[in-house]
PDB file of C-alpha atoms and ligand atoms in Angstrom:
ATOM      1  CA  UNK A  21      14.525  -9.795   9.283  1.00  0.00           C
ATOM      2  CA  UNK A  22      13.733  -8.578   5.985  1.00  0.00           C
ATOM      3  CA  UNK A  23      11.698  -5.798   5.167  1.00  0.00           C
ATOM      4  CA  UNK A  24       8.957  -5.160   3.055  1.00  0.00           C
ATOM      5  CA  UNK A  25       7.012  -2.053   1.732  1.00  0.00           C
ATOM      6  CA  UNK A  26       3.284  -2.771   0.470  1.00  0.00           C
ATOM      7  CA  UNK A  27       1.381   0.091  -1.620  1.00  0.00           C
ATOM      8  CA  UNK A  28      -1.974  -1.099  -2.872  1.00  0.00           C
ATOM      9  CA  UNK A  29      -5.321   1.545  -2.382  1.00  0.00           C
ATOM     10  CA  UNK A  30      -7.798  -1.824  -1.670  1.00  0.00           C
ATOM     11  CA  UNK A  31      -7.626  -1.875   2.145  1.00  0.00           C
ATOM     12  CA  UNK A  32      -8.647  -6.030   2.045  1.00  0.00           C
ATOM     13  CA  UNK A  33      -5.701  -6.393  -0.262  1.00  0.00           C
ATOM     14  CA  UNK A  34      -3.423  -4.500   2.092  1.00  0.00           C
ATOM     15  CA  UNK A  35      -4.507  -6.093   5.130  1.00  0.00           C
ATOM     16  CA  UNK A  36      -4.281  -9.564   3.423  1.00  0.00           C
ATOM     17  CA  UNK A  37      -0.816  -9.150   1.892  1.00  0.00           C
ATOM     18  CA  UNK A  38       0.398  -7.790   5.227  1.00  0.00           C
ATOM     19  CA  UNK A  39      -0.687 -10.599   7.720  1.00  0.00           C
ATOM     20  CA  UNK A  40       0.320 -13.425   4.806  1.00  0.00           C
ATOM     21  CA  UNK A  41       4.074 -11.988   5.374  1.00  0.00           C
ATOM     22  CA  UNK A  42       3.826 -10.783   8.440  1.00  0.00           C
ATOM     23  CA  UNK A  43       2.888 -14.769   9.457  1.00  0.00           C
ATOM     24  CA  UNK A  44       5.785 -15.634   7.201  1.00  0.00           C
ATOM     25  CA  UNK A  45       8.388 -13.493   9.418  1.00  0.00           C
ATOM     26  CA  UNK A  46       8.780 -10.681   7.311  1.00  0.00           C
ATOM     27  CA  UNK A  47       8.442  -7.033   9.070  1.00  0.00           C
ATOM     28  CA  UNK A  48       5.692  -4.776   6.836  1.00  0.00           C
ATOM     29  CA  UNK A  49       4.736  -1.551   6.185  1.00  0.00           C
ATOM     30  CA  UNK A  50       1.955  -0.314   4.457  1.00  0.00           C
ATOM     31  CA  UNK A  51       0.555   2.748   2.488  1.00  0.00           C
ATOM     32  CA  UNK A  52      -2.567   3.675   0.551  1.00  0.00           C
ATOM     33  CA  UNK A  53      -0.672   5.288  -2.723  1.00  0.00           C
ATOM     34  CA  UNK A  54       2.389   5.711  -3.922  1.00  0.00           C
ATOM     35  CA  UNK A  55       2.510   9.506  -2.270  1.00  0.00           C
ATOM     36  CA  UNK A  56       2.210   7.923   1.366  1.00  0.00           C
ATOM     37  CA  UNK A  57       4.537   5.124   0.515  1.00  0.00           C
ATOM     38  CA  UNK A  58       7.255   8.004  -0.686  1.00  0.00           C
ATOM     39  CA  UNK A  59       7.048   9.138   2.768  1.00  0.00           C
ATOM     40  CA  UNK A  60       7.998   5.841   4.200  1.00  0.00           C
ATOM     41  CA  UNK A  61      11.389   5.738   2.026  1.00  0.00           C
ATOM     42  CA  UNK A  62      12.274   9.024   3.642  1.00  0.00           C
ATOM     43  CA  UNK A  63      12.905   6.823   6.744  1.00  0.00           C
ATOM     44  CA  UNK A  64      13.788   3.553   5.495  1.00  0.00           C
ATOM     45  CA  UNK A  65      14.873   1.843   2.763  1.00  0.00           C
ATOM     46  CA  UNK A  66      13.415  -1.891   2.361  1.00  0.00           C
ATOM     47  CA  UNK A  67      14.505  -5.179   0.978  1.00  0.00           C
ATOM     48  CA  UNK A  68      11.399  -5.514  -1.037  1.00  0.00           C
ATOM     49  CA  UNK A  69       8.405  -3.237  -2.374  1.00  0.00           C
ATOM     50  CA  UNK A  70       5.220  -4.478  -3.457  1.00  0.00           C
ATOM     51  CA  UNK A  71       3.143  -2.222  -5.077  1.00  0.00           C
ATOM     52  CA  UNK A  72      -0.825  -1.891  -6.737  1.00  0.00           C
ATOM     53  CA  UNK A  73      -0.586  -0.040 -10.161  1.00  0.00           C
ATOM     54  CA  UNK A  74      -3.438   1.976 -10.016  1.00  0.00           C
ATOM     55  CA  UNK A  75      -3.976   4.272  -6.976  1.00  0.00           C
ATOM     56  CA  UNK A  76      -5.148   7.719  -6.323  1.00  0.00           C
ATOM     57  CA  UNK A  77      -2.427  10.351  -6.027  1.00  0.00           C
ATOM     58  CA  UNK A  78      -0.013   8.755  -7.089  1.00  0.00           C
ATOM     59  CA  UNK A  79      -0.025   5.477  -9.483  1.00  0.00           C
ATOM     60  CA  UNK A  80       2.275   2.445  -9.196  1.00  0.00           C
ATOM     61  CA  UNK A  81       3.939   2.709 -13.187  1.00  0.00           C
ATOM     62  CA  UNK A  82       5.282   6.322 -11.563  1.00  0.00           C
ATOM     63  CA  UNK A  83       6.384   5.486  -8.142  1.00  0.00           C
ATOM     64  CA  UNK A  84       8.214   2.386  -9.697  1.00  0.00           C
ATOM     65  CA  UNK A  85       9.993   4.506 -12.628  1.00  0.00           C
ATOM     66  CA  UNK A  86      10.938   7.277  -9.617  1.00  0.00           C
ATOM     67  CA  UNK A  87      11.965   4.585  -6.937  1.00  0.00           C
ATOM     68  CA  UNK A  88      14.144   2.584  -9.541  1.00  0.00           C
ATOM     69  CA  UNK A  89      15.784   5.322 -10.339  1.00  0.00           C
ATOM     70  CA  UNK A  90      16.839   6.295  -7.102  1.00  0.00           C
ATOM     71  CA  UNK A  91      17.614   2.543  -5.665  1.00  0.00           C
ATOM     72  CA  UNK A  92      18.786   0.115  -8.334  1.00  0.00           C
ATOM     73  CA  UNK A  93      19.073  -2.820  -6.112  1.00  0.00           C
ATOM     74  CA  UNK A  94      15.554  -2.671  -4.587  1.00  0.00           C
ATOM     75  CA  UNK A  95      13.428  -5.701  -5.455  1.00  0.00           C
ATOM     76  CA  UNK A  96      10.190  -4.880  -6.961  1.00  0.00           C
ATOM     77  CA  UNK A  97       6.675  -6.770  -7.142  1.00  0.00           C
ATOM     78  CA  UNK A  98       4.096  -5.151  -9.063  1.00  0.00           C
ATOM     79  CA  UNK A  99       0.330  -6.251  -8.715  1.00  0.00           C
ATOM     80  CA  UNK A 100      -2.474  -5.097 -10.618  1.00  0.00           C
ATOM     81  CA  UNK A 101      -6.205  -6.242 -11.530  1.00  0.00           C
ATOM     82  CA  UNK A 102      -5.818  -5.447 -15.013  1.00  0.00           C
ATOM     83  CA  UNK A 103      -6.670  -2.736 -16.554  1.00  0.00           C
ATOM     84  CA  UNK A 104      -8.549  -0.958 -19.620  1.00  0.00           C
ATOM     85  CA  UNK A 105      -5.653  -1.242 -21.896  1.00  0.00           C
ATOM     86  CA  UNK A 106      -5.132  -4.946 -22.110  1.00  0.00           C
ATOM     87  CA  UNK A 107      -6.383  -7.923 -20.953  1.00  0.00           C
ATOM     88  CA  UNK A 108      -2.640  -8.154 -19.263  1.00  0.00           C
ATOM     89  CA  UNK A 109      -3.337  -4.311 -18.419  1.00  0.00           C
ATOM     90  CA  UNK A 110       0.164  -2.374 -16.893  1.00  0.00           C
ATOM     91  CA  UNK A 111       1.688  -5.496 -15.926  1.00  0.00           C
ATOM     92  CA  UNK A 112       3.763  -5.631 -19.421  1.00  0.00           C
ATOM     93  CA  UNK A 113       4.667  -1.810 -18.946  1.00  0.00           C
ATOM     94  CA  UNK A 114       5.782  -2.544 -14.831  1.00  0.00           C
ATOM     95  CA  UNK A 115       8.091  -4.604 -16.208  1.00  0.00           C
ATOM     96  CA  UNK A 116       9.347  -2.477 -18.725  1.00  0.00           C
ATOM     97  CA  UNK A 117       9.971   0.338 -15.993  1.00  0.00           C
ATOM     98  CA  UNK A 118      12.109  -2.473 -13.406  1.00  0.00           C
ATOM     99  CA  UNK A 119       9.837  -4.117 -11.753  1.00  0.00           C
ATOM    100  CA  UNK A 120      11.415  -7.576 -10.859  1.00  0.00           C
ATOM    101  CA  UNK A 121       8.038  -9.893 -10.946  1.00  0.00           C
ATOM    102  CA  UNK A 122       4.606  -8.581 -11.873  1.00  0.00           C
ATOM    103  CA  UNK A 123       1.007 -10.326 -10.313  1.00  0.00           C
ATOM    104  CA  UNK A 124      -2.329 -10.492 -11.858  1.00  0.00           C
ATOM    105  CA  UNK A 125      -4.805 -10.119  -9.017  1.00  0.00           C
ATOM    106  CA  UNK A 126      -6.283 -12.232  -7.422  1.00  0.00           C
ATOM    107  CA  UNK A 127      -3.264 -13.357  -6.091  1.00  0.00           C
ATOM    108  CA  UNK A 128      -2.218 -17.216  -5.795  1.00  0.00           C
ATOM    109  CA  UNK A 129      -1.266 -16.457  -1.970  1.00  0.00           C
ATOM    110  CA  UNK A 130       0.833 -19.492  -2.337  1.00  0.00           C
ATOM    111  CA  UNK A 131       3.058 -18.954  -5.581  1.00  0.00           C
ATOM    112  CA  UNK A 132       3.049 -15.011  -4.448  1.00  0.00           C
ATOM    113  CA  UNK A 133       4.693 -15.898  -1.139  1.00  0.00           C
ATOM    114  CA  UNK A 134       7.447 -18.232  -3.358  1.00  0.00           C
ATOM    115  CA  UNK A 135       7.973 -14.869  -5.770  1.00  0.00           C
ATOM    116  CA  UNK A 136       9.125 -13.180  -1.931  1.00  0.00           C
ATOM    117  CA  UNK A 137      11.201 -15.555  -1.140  1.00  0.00           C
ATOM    118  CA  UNK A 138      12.798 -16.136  -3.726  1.00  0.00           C
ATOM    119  CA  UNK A 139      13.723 -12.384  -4.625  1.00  0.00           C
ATOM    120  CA  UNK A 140      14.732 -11.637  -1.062  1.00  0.00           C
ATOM    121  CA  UNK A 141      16.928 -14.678  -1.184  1.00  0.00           C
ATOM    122  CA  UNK A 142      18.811 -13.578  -4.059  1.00  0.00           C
ATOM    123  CA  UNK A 143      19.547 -10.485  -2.291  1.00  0.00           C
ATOM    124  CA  UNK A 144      20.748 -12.632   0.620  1.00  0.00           C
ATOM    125  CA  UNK A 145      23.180 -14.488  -1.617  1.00  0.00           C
ATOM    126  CA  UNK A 146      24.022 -11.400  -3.048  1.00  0.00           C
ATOM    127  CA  UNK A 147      24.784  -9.551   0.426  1.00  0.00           C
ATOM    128  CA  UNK A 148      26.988 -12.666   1.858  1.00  0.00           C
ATOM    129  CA  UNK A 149      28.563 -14.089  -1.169  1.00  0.00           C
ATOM    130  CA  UNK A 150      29.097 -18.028   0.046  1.00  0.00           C
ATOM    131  CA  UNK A 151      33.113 -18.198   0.327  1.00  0.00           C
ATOM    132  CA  UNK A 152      33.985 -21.538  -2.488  1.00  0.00           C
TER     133      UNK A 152
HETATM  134 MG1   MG B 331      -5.627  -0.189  -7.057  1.00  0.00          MG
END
């Protein structure tokens, strides 16, 4: 079962990622900042992280830059309501730093839960190469 790491500060948005891919099979963690959801690495390591881009302590655009850094292969979905900089806010710039797929909030719970898939599926492929 693949693991997934969820960092937003919104406690509806938490709760309402979590049970969409916790009803989809996936096994989730959460934390309220990117300083809580360092703590969680310290024990695991997961498939998948999805993280908010602004949060108290410590801010998505950081924890993504640190966390690439440290695992290459970890897939990466950043989600953010915009922001003051752009209408597009620090979607552009999550990219920039390795997220895999950026979200404008609100989410489309539909076409979000695809994005999942399909990035934990490559890593699948990518894990047990298909002997040809
Ligand atoms: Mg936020």
């Amino acid at each position: 079962m693949a693991k997934i790491y969820v960092f937003d500060d919104e406690p509806s948005i938490l709760l309402m990622i979590k049970k969409m891919l916790e009803k989809a099979g996936y096994e989730v963690d959460i934390a309220l900042n990117g300083k809580e959801g360092m703590e969680l690495f310290k024990r695991n390591v997961p498939d998948l992280l999805i993280t908010d881009i602004i949060m108290p302590e410590k801010e998505g655009l950081e924890t993504i830059l640190e966390l690439r850094k440290s695992y290459p292969e970890l897939k990466i979905i950043a989600i953010s309501g915009g922001g003051r900089i752009s209408p597009g806010g620090y979607l552009p710039g999550a990219k920039l730093l390795g997220a895999n797929i950026v979200f404008e909030k609100p989410l489309d719970q539909k076409e979000f839960l695809q994005a999942v898939t399909l990035l934990l599926d490559e890593t699948r492929t990518k894990n047990f190469p298909r002997q040809l």
